[in-house]
Tab-separated table of N, CA and C in Angstrom:
chain	number	residue	atom	x	y	z
O	1	MET	N	6.025	-4.059	-22.158
O	1	MET	CA	5.293	-5.265	-21.871
O	1	MET	C	3.948	-5.146	-22.589
O	2	TYR	N	3.879	-5.756	-23.748
O	2	TYR	CA	2.703	-5.607	-24.602
O	2	TYR	C	1.907	-6.898	-24.700
O	3	LEU	N	0.591	-6.731	-24.769
O	3	LEU	CA	-0.334	-7.823	-25.018
O	3	LEU	C	-0.866	-7.631	-26.429
O	4	HIS	N	-0.563	-8.555	-27.329
O	4	HIS	CA	-1.086	-8.534	-28.692
O	4	HIS	C	-2.445	-9.228	-28.650
O	5	ILE	N	-3.484	-8.427	-28.505
O	5	ILE	CA	-4.802	-8.950	-28.169
O	5	ILE	C	-5.418	-9.777	-29.301
O	6	GLN	N	-5.379	-9.303	-30.542
O	6	GLN	CA	-5.985	-10.056	-31.649
O	6	GLN	C	-5.272	-11.386	-31.867
O	7	GLU	N	-3.968	-11.358	-31.768
O	7	GLU	CA	-3.184	-12.581	-31.954
O	7	GLU	C	-3.501	-13.599	-30.855
O	8	ALA	N	-3.610	-13.129	-29.621
O	8	ALA	CA	-3.919	-14.032	-28.502
O	8	ALA	C	-5.298	-14.659	-28.676
O	9	ILE	N	-6.265	-13.866	-29.133
O	9	ILE	CA	-7.629	-14.386	-29.310
O	9	ILE	C	-7.686	-15.362	-30.490
O	10	SER	N	-7.124	-14.953	-31.630
O	10	SER	CA	-7.238	-15.786	-32.833
O	10	SER	C	-6.469	-17.104	-32.711
O	11	LYS	N	-5.331	-17.090	-32.048
O	11	LYS	CA	-4.525	-18.306	-31.914
O	11	LYS	C	-4.773	-19.055	-30.611
O	12	GLY	N	-5.568	-18.458	-29.704
O	12	GLY	CA	-5.830	-19.106	-28.422
O	12	GLY	C	-4.601	-19.203	-27.547
O	13	LEU	N	-3.729	-18.206	-27.618
O	13	LEU	CA	-2.465	-18.232	-26.884
O	13	LEU	C	-2.638	-17.850	-25.418
O	14	ASN	N	-2.069	-18.652	-24.548
O	14	ASN	CA	-1.919	-18.260	-23.151
O	14	ASN	C	-0.533	-17.650	-23.021
O	15	LEU	N	-0.465	-16.437	-22.486
O	15	LEU	CA	0.803	-15.721	-22.404
O	15	LEU	C	1.179	-15.492	-20.954
O	16	SER	N	2.475	-15.523	-20.682
O	16	SER	CA	2.993	-15.258	-19.341
O	16	SER	C	3.862	-14.012	-19.373
O	17	TYR	N	3.736	-13.213	-18.333
O	17	TYR	CA	4.569	-12.020	-18.185
O	17	TYR	C	5.229	-12.088	-16.815
O	18	ARG	N	6.539	-12.313	-16.820
O	18	ARG	CA	7.319	-12.332	-15.585
O	18	ARG	C	8.493	-11.398	-15.786
O	19	GLN	N	8.475	-10.333	-15.001
O	19	GLN	CA	9.485	-9.306	-15.219
O	19	GLN	C	9.620	-8.470	-13.958
O	20	ASN	N	10.789	-7.893	-13.762
O	20	ASN	CA	11.012	-6.912	-12.699
O	20	ASN	C	11.074	-5.539	-13.342
O	21	LEU	N	10.263	-4.616	-12.820
O	21	LEU	CA	10.208	-3.269	-13.375
O	21	LEU	C	10.837	-2.271	-12.415
O	22	ASP	N	11.555	-1.315	-12.954
O	22	ASP	CA	12.133	-0.237	-12.165
O	22	ASP	C	11.004	0.707	-11.740
O	23	THR	N	11.036	1.164	-10.491
O	23	THR	CA	9.962	2.018	-9.967
O	23	THR	C	10.426	3.437	-9.661
O	24	GLY	N	11.613	3.807	-10.123
O	24	GLY	CA	12.139	5.134	-9.840
O	24	GLY	C	11.211	6.252	-10.290
O	25	GLU	N	10.726	6.183	-11.511
O	25	GLU	CA	9.838	7.219	-12.044
O	25	GLU	C	8.453	7.145	-11.399
O	26	LEU	N	8.003	5.967	-11.053
O	26	LEU	CA	6.663	5.788	-10.496
O	26	LEU	C	6.502	6.499	-9.158
O	27	PHE	N	7.550	6.464	-8.316
O	27	PHE	CA	7.459	7.032	-6.972
O	27	PHE	C	8.192	8.357	-6.818
O	28	LYS	N	8.618	8.985	-7.907
O	28	LYS	CA	9.414	10.213	-7.783
O	28	LYS	C	8.628	11.362	-7.153
O	29	ASP	N	7.314	11.394	-7.288
O	29	ASP	CA	6.496	12.460	-6.702
O	29	ASP	C	5.786	12.007	-5.428
O	30	LYS	N	6.254	10.942	-4.816
O	30	LYS	CA	5.667	10.407	-3.592
O	30	LYS	C	6.670	10.563	-2.456
O	31	PRO	N	6.625	11.673	-1.707
O	31	PRO	CA	7.621	11.885	-0.652
O	31	PRO	C	7.513	10.893	0.509
O	32	ASP	N	6.356	10.246	0.676
O	32	ASP	CA	6.216	9.278	1.757
O	32	ASP	C	6.844	7.929	1.421
O	33	VAL	N	7.200	7.693	0.152
O	33	VAL	CA	7.912	6.477	-0.237
O	33	VAL	C	9.398	6.804	-0.223
O	34	LEU	N	10.096	6.310	0.793
O	34	LEU	CA	11.518	6.612	0.960
O	34	LEU	C	12.384	5.835	-0.021
O	35	SER	N	12.051	4.568	-0.250
O	35	SER	CA	12.761	3.760	-1.239
O	35	SER	C	11.860	2.602	-1.651
O	36	ALA	N	12.144	2.065	-2.827
O	36	ALA	CA	11.339	0.956	-3.333
O	36	ALA	C	12.230	0.027	-4.129
O	37	GLY	N	11.981	-1.240	-3.964
O	37	GLY	CA	12.688	-2.237	-4.765
O	37	GLY	C	12.017	-2.359	-6.119
O	38	PRO	N	12.461	-3.281	-6.920
O	38	PRO	CA	11.803	-3.475	-8.219
O	38	PRO	C	10.398	-4.038	-8.033
O	39	LEU	N	9.524	-3.698	-8.952
O	39	LEU	CA	8.163	-4.216	-8.960
O	39	LEU	C	8.195	-5.560	-9.675
O	40	ARG	N	7.871	-6.616	-8.934
O	40	ARG	CA	7.896	-7.968	-9.503
O	40	ARG	C	6.525	-8.277	-10.116
O	41	VAL	N	6.516	-8.504	-11.418
O	41	VAL	CA	5.285	-8.746	-12.170
O	41	VAL	C	5.191	-10.229	-12.497
O	42	ASN	N	4.043	-10.815	-12.183
O	42	ASN	CA	3.776	-12.219	-12.492
O	42	ASN	C	2.331	-12.292	-12.994
O	43	LEU	N	2.157	-12.211	-14.315
O	43	LEU	CA	0.819	-12.158	-14.911
O	43	LEU	C	0.644	-13.252	-15.954
O	44	GLU	N	-0.596	-13.680	-16.114
O	44	GLU	CA	-0.982	-14.645	-17.146
O	44	GLU	C	-2.118	-14.028	-17.951
O	45	ALA	N	-2.043	-14.132	-19.272
O	45	ALA	CA	-3.107	-13.661	-20.155
O	45	ALA	C	-3.732	-14.879	-20.836
O	46	ARG	N	-5.063	-14.998	-20.693
O	46	ARG	CA	-5.782	-16.127	-21.289
O	46	ARG	C	-6.955	-15.607	-22.112
O	47	PRO	N	-7.074	-16.065	-23.365
O	47	PRO	CA	-8.239	-15.669	-24.157
O	47	PRO	C	-9.506	-16.316	-23.604
O	48	GLU	N	-10.582	-15.530	-23.604
O	48	GLU	CA	-11.905	-16.025	-23.178
O	48	GLU	C	-12.924	-15.527	-24.195
O	49	GLY	N	-13.161	-16.309	-25.225
O	49	GLY	CA	-14.082	-15.885	-26.278
O	49	GLY	C	-13.497	-14.729	-27.070
O	50	ARG	N	-14.179	-13.575	-27.005
O	50	ARG	CA	-13.727	-12.394	-27.745
O	50	ARG	C	-12.904	-11.446	-26.877
O	51	SER	N	-12.461	-11.898	-25.720
O	51	SER	CA	-11.696	-11.038	-24.811
O	51	SER	C	-10.463	-11.786	-24.303
O	52	VAL	N	-9.605	-11.030	-23.627
O	52	VAL	CA	-8.423	-11.626	-22.989
O	52	VAL	C	-8.416	-11.182	-21.537
O	53	ARG	N	-8.373	-12.152	-20.629
O	53	ARG	CA	-8.326	-11.873	-19.198
O	53	ARG	C	-6.874	-11.971	-18.737
O	54	VAL	N	-6.407	-10.902	-18.089
O	54	VAL	CA	-5.045	-10.873	-17.556
O	54	VAL	C	-5.158	-10.917	-16.034
O	55	THR	N	-4.577	-11.952	-15.431
O	55	THR	CA	-4.636	-12.113	-13.979
O	55	THR	C	-3.239	-12.399	-13.447
O	56	GLY	N	-3.089	-12.222	-12.163
O	56	GLY	CA	-1.819	-12.534	-11.516
O	56	GLY	C	-1.600	-11.640	-10.323
O	57	GLU	N	-0.333	-11.399	-10.021
O	57	GLU	CA	-0.036	-10.529	-8.892
O	57	GLU	C	1.235	-9.736	-9.140
O	58	LEU	N	1.283	-8.620	-8.441
O	58	LEU	CA	2.430	-7.738	-8.434
O	58	LEU	C	2.956	-7.730	-7.005
O	59	ALA	N	4.246	-7.600	-6.841
O	59	ALA	CA	4.825	-7.553	-5.493
O	59	ALA	C	5.947	-6.521	-5.481
O	60	ILE	N	6.055	-5.821	-4.352
O	60	ILE	CA	7.087	-4.803	-4.230
O	60	ILE	C	7.482	-4.655	-2.765
O	61	ASP	N	8.750	-4.399	-2.526
O	61	ASP	CA	9.256	-4.090	-1.192
O	61	ASP	C	9.431	-2.580	-1.111
O	62	LEU	N	8.805	-1.972	-0.108
O	62	LEU	CA	8.823	-0.519	0.050
O	62	LEU	C	9.398	-0.130	1.397
O	63	GLU	N	9.970	1.051	1.444
O	63	GLU	CA	10.315	1.689	2.706
O	63	GLU	C	9.576	3.023	2.695
O	64	MET	N	8.629	3.154	3.632
O	64	MET	CA	7.777	4.338	3.678
O	64	MET	C	7.945	5.034	5.021
O	65	ALA	N	7.527	6.285	5.077
O	65	ALA	CA	7.573	7.043	6.324
O	65	ALA	C	6.335	6.702	7.154
O	66	CYS	N	6.541	6.434	8.445
O	66	CYS	CA	5.429	6.187	9.364
O	66	CYS	C	4.543	7.435	9.362
O	67	SER	N	3.250	7.234	9.305
O	67	SER	CA	2.338	8.375	9.221
O	67	SER	C	2.216	9.143	10.537
O	68	ARG	N	2.732	8.603	11.636
O	68	ARG	CA	2.680	9.309	12.927
O	68	ARG	C	4.023	9.910	13.327
O	69	CYS	N	5.116	9.142	13.180
O	69	CYS	CA	6.415	9.620	13.690
O	69	CYS	C	7.452	9.860	12.595
O	70	LEU	N	7.142	9.499	11.360
O	70	LEU	CA	8.014	9.679	10.196
O	70	LEU	C	9.242	8.778	10.186
O	71	ASP	N	9.333	7.810	11.091
O	71	ASP	CA	10.418	6.837	11.037
O	71	ASP	C	10.197	5.905	9.841
O	72	PRO	N	11.269	5.334	9.291
O	72	PRO	CA	11.109	4.422	8.148
O	72	PRO	C	10.374	3.139	8.548
O	73	VAL	N	9.510	2.682	7.666
O	73	VAL	CA	8.743	1.453	7.853
O	73	VAL	C	8.932	0.604	6.603
O	74	LYS	N	9.361	-0.633	6.792
O	74	LYS	CA	9.512	-1.540	5.650
O	74	LYS	C	8.205	-2.305	5.466
O	75	GLU	N	7.724	-2.315	4.225
O	75	GLU	CA	6.480	-2.999	3.888
O	75	GLU	C	6.714	-3.873	2.664
O	76	GLN	N	6.144	-5.057	2.660
O	76	GLN	CA	6.105	-5.864	1.448
O	76	GLN	C	4.651	-5.894	1.012
O	77	VAL	N	4.392	-5.380	-0.170
O	77	VAL	CA	3.026	-5.252	-0.669
O	77	VAL	C	2.827	-6.251	-1.805
O	78	THR	N	1.778	-7.059	-1.694
O	78	THR	CA	1.389	-7.984	-2.751
O	78	THR	C	0.041	-7.520	-3.275
O	79	ILE	N	-0.037	-7.368	-4.590
O	79	ILE	CA	-1.200	-6.745	-5.218
O	79	ILE	C	-1.838	-7.734	-6.196
O	80	PRO	N	-3.114	-8.091	-5.972
O	80	PRO	CA	-3.788	-8.932	-6.967
O	80	PRO	C	-4.119	-8.102	-8.209
O	81	PHE	N	-3.982	-8.703	-9.375
O	81	PHE	CA	-4.210	-7.991	-10.633
O	81	PHE	C	-5.201	-8.773	-11.468
O	82	GLU	N	-6.219	-8.090	-11.994
O	82	GLU	CA	-7.166	-8.721	-12.919
O	82	GLU	C	-7.804	-7.650	-13.784
O	83	GLU	N	-7.658	-7.813	-15.085
O	83	GLU	CA	-8.276	-6.929	-16.070
O	83	GLU	C	-8.743	-7.766	-17.249
O	84	VAL	N	-9.817	-7.305	-17.892
O	84	VAL	CA	-10.325	-7.963	-19.092
O	84	VAL	C	-10.246	-6.956	-20.234
O	85	PHE	N	-9.556	-7.350	-21.297
O	85	PHE	CA	-9.375	-6.498	-22.467
O	85	PHE	C	-10.208	-7.052	-23.623
O	86	VAL	N	-10.954	-6.149	-24.285
O	86	VAL	CA	-11.801	-6.533	-25.404
O	86	VAL	C	-11.492	-5.609	-26.571
O	87	PRO	N	-11.218	-6.168	-27.756
O	87	PRO	CA	-11.022	-5.295	-28.919
O	87	PRO	C	-12.329	-4.595	-29.266
O	88	SER	N	-12.243	-3.340	-29.681
O	88	SER	CA	-13.452	-2.577	-29.993
O	88	SER	C	-14.241	-3.228	-31.117
O	89	SER	N	-13.569	-3.939	-32.010
O	89	SER	CA	-14.261	-4.613	-33.113
O	89	SER	C	-15.111	-5.785	-32.628
O	90	ALA	N	-14.859	-6.291	-31.441
O	90	ALA	CA	-15.584	-7.456	-30.927
O	90	ALA	C	-16.727	-7.080	-29.995
O	91	LEU	N	-16.957	-5.781	-29.782
O	91	LEU	CA	-18.025	-5.365	-28.877
O	91	LEU	C	-19.380	-5.631	-29.504
O	92	SER	N	-20.284	-6.193	-28.697
O	92	SER	CA	-21.634	-6.450	-29.186
O	92	SER	C	-22.641	-5.483	-28.577
O	93	GLY	N	-22.233	-4.735	-27.584
O	93	GLY	CA	-23.131	-3.755	-26.970
O	93	GLY	C	-23.739	-4.221	-25.670
O	94	ASP	N	-23.699	-5.507	-25.364
O	94	ASP	CA	-24.312	-5.995	-24.129
O	94	ASP	C	-23.293	-6.167	-22.995
O	95	GLU	N	-22.041	-5.791	-23.233
O	95	GLU	CA	-21.014	-5.902	-22.193
O	95	GLU	C	-21.158	-4.758	-21.193
O	96	ASP	N	-20.826	-5.042	-19.961
O	96	ASP	CA	-20.766	-4.011	-18.930
O	96	ASP	C	-19.403	-3.346	-19.040
O	97	GLU	N	-19.370	-2.131	-19.581
O	97	GLU	CA	-18.095	-1.488	-19.880
O	97	GLU	C	-17.343	-1.056	-18.634
O	98	ASP	N	-17.946	-1.173	-17.455
O	98	ASP	CA	-17.208	-0.913	-16.222
O	98	ASP	C	-16.303	-2.086	-15.874
O	99	GLU	N	-16.612	-3.244	-16.402
O	99	GLU	CA	-15.881	-4.467	-16.089
O	99	GLU	C	-14.779	-4.778	-17.093
O	100	ILE	N	-14.777	-4.087	-18.232
O	100	ILE	CA	-13.816	-4.403	-19.286
O	100	ILE	C	-13.059	-3.149	-19.712
O	101	ILE	N	-11.968	-3.381	-20.426
O	101	ILE	CA	-11.202	-2.287	-21.026
O	101	ILE	C	-11.284	-2.489	-22.532
O	102	VAL	N	-11.867	-1.512	-23.220
O	102	VAL	CA	-12.016	-1.583	-24.670
O	102	VAL	C	-10.711	-1.116	-25.311
O	103	VAL	N	-10.205	-1.934	-26.219
O	103	VAL	CA	-8.920	-1.680	-26.859
O	103	VAL	C	-9.154	-1.364	-28.336
O	104	LYS	N	-8.608	-0.239	-28.787
O	104	LYS	CA	-8.760	0.159	-30.188
O	104	LYS	C	-7.583	-0.277	-31.043
O	105	GLU	N	-6.446	-0.507	-30.440
O	105	GLU	CA	-5.226	-0.881	-31.161
O	105	GLU	C	-5.051	-2.398	-31.141
O	106	GLU	N	-4.092	-2.886	-31.913
O	106	GLU	CA	-3.774	-4.318	-31.960
O	106	GLU	C	-3.067	-4.778	-30.690
O	107	LYS	N	-2.272	-3.863	-30.093
O	107	LYS	CA	-1.538	-4.266	-28.899
O	107	LYS	C	-1.833	-3.283	-27.759
O	108	VAL	N	-1.729	-3.819	-26.565
O	108	VAL	CA	-2.008	-3.050	-25.352
O	108	VAL	C	-0.736	-3.011	-24.512
O	109	ASP	N	-0.339	-1.813	-24.104
O	109	ASP	CA	0.782	-1.670	-23.184
O	109	ASP	C	0.244	-1.906	-21.771
O	110	LEU	N	0.732	-2.936	-21.105
O	110	LEU	CA	0.240	-3.279	-19.772
O	110	LEU	C	0.856	-2.417	-18.665
O	111	ILE	N	1.954	-1.725	-18.945
O	111	ILE	CA	2.666	-0.951	-17.923
O	111	ILE	C	1.770	0.102	-17.245
O	112	PRO	N	0.991	0.911	-17.979
O	112	PRO	CA	0.136	1.889	-17.283
O	112	PRO	C	-0.867	1.242	-16.318
O	113	TYR	N	-1.391	0.086	-16.669
O	113	TYR	CA	-2.332	-0.618	-15.789
O	113	TYR	C	-1.602	-1.162	-14.558
O	114	ILE	N	-0.401	-1.667	-14.757
O	114	ILE	CA	0.411	-2.162	-13.642
O	114	ILE	C	0.752	-1.019	-12.693
O	115	HIS	N	1.144	0.131	-13.245
O	115	HIS	CA	1.456	1.297	-12.402
O	115	HIS	C	0.228	1.769	-11.637
O	116	GLU	N	-0.927	1.775	-12.289
O	116	GLU	CA	-2.162	2.200	-11.618
O	116	GLU	C	-2.486	1.289	-10.435
O	117	TYR	N	-2.412	-0.010	-10.638
O	117	TYR	CA	-2.668	-0.955	-9.545
O	117	TYR	C	-1.688	-0.729	-8.399
O	118	THR	N	-0.424	-0.520	-8.730
O	118	THR	CA	0.600	-0.331	-7.704
O	118	THR	C	0.297	0.904	-6.867
O	119	LEU	N	-0.021	2.006	-7.496
O	119	LEU	CA	-0.302	3.246	-6.760
O	119	LEU	C	-1.581	3.129	-5.936
O	120	LEU	N	-2.578	2.425	-6.458
O	120	LEU	CA	-3.837	2.270	-5.712
O	120	LEU	C	-3.681	1.393	-4.472
O	121	TYR	N	-2.739	0.453	-4.499
O	121	TYR	CA	-2.567	-0.476	-3.383
O	121	TYR	C	-1.492	-0.046	-2.386
O	122	LEU	N	-0.921	1.146	-2.558
O	122	LEU	CA	0.050	1.614	-1.565
O	122	LEU	C	-0.637	1.757	-0.214
O	123	PRO	N	0.030	1.391	0.868
O	123	PRO	CA	-0.563	1.591	2.190
O	123	PRO	C	-0.896	3.075	2.402
O	124	PHE	N	-2.120	3.350	2.845
O	124	PHE	CA	-2.581	4.735	3.003
O	124	PHE	C	-1.889	5.430	4.166
O	125	ALA	N	-1.811	4.775	5.298
O	125	ALA	CA	-1.183	5.358	6.485
O	125	ALA	C	-0.312	4.301	7.157
O	126	PRO	N	0.900	4.071	6.640
O	126	PRO	CA	1.760	3.044	7.244
O	126	PRO	C	2.181	3.447	8.656
O	127	LEU	N	2.266	2.458	9.528
O	127	LEU	CA	2.670	2.688	10.917
O	127	LEU	C	3.878	1.826	11.246
O	128	CYS	N	4.791	2.381	12.047
O	128	CYS	CA	5.951	1.604	12.485
O	128	CYS	C	5.540	0.567	13.529
O	129	GLY	N	4.433	0.789	14.194
O	129	GLY	CA	3.874	-0.138	15.181
O	129	GLY	C	2.500	0.360	15.594
O	130	SER	N	1.655	-0.544	16.062
O	130	SER	CA	0.298	-0.129	16.449
O	130	SER	C	0.307	0.784	17.666
O	131	ASP	N	1.401	0.768	18.439
O	131	ASP	CA	1.497	1.605	19.629
O	131	ASP	C	2.320	2.878	19.393
O	132	CYS	N	2.519	3.269	18.118
O	132	CYS	CA	3.311	4.458	17.797
O	132	CYS	C	2.656	5.695	18.409
O	133	LYS	N	3.449	6.491	19.134
O	133	LYS	CA	2.950	7.683	19.819
O	133	LYS	C	3.047	8.932	18.960
O	134	GLY	N	3.773	8.870	17.856
O	134	GLY	CA	3.879	10.005	16.955
O	134	GLY	C	4.893	11.036	17.422
O	135	ILE	N	4.751	12.255	16.937
O	135	ILE	CA	5.644	13.348	17.323
O	135	ILE	C	4.829	14.446	17.998
O	136	CYS	N	5.484	15.193	18.885
O	136	CYS	CA	4.834	16.278	19.609
O	136	CYS	C	4.517	17.405	18.615
O	137	PRO	N	3.288	17.875	18.596
O	137	PRO	CA	2.940	18.951	17.666
O	137	PRO	C	3.578	20.289	18.037
O	138	ASP	N	4.048	20.444	19.274
O	138	ASP	CA	4.653	21.706	19.701
O	138	ASP	C	6.150	21.753	19.436
O	139	CYS	N	6.887	20.728	19.872
O	139	CYS	CA	8.354	20.782	19.764
O	139	CYS	C	8.933	19.839	18.711
O	140	GLY	N	8.139	18.871	18.212
O	140	GLY	CA	8.615	17.960	17.184
O	140	GLY	C	9.366	16.746	17.693
O	141	GLN	N	9.417	16.537	18.999
O	141	GLN	CA	10.108	15.379	19.583
O	141	GLN	C	9.366	14.089	19.222
O	142	ASN	N	10.118	13.065	18.829
O	142	ASN	CA	9.533	11.755	18.584
O	142	ASN	C	9.176	11.164	19.948
O	143	LEU	N	7.898	10.999	20.222
O	143	LEU	CA	7.434	10.542	21.532
O	143	LEU	C	7.692	9.056	21.763
O	144	ASN	N	8.097	8.314	20.741
O	144	ASN	CA	8.496	6.919	20.920
O	144	ASN	C	9.880	6.840	21.561
O	145	GLU	N	10.712	7.849	21.361
O	145	GLU	CA	12.068	7.870	21.903
O	145	GLU	C	12.097	8.390	23.336
O	146	ARG	N	11.397	9.485	23.598
O	146	ARG	CA	11.304	10.015	24.963
O	146	ARG	C	10.186	11.045	25.021
O	147	ALA	N	9.704	11.294	26.260
O	147	ALA	CA	8.665	12.313	26.466
O	147	ALA	C	9.301	13.693	26.313
O	148	CYS	N	8.513	14.666	25.917
O	148	CYS	CA	9.095	15.969	25.624
O	148	CYS	C	8.888	16.997	26.738
O	149	GLY	N	7.900	16.840	27.573
O	149	GLY	CA	7.666	17.789	28.649
O	149	GLY	C	6.761	18.945	28.260
O	150	CYS	N	6.287	18.987	27.047
O	150	CYS	CA	5.364	20.052	26.636
O	150	CYS	C	4.023	19.855	27.345
O	151	SER	N	3.329	20.944	27.569
O	151	SER	CA	2.024	20.889	28.220
O	151	SER	C	1.026	20.170	27.321
O	152	LYS	N	0.293	19.256	27.912
O	152	LYS	CA	-0.709	18.499	27.166
O	152	LYS	C	-2.096	19.098	27.307
O	153	ASP	N	-2.212	20.181	28.077
O	153	ASP	CA	-3.511	20.828	28.258
O	153	ASP	C	-3.861	21.609	27.004
O	154	VAL	N	-4.906	21.173	26.358
O	154	VAL	CA	-5.364	21.853	25.154
O	154	VAL	C	-6.658	22.570	25.510
O	155	ILE	N	-6.633	23.876	25.363
O	155	ILE	CA	-7.805	24.679	25.704
O	155	ILE	C	-8.328	25.314	24.430
O	156	ASN	N	-9.606	25.141	24.210
O	156	ASN	CA	-10.248	25.776	23.074
O	156	ASN	C	-10.161	27.288	23.281
O	157	PRO	N	-9.662	28.039	22.306
O	157	PRO	CA	-9.508	29.486	22.481
O	157	PRO	C	-10.816	30.204	22.807
O	158	LYS	N	-11.929	29.645	22.437
O	158	LYS	CA	-13.227	30.267	22.729
O	158	LYS	C	-13.517	30.271	24.234
O	159	PHE	N	-12.941	29.298	24.947
O	159	PHE	CA	-13.207	29.169	26.378
O	159	PHE	C	-12.004	29.536	27.241
O	160	ALA	N	-10.979	30.126	26.651
O	160	ALA	CA	-9.764	30.462	27.401
O	160	ALA	C	-10.053	31.447	28.533
O	161	ALA	N	-10.977	32.378	28.355
O	161	ALA	CA	-11.315	33.347	29.401
O	161	ALA	C	-11.968	32.659	30.596
O	162	LEU	N	-12.691	31.577	30.394
O	162	LEU	CA	-13.349	30.866	31.492
O	162	LEU	C	-12.330	30.158	32.390
O	163	LYS	N	-11.165	29.821	31.843
O	163	LYS	CA	-10.134	29.136	32.615
O	163	LYS	C	-9.691	29.999	33.808
O	164	ASP	N	-9.612	31.297	33.626
O	164	ASP	CA	-9.175	32.208	34.674
O	164	ASP	C	-10.181	32.305	35.816
O	165	LEU	N	-11.450	31.975	35.617
O	165	LEU	CA	-12.465	32.033	36.667
O	165	LEU	C	-12.176	31.028	37.779
O	166	PHE	N	-11.538	29.937	37.464
O	166	PHE	CA	-11.319	28.871	38.443
O	166	PHE	C	-9.942	28.974	39.121
O	167	ASP	N	-9.125	29.975	38.760
O	167	ASP	CA	-7.792	30.109	39.356
O	167	ASP	C	-7.830	30.698	40.753
O	168	SER	N	-8.890	31.395	41.129
O	168	SER	CA	-8.914	32.059	42.448
O	168	SER	C	-9.350	31.195	43.570
């Protein structure tokens, strides 16, 4: 998925990018992503003077592990996308380079930028429900399914000797 930046600027072309991308390689090192559908790309590129602004949205259906109980959680993530690409030959020096991407080549591969946005917008701690109780740290029982019976008394080891003073 390439943006021919000089051609878009010189001809004033508005370009559309609508495509479904495979995400197998993108999430292969993400154990919390159990499965993912195709990444739906819907972008528009419009020339603005000496630059090209690419805007639109990305959407993906994910199945992730709940951050408390590890049960599968289905999420639909919609990601806003906006980048401004400027050819290095068109730089005047007064641009804020934090706001733009300087391009040295004639064409720009948009896939790395799309992948970056997708990874940045993944839910940080997905939950199966706001009332998820998680799993017992001692026995591993999912506390949403049933109570485990493990002792809930947590004693700081520094004060464990003081506990015996009150037993008599």
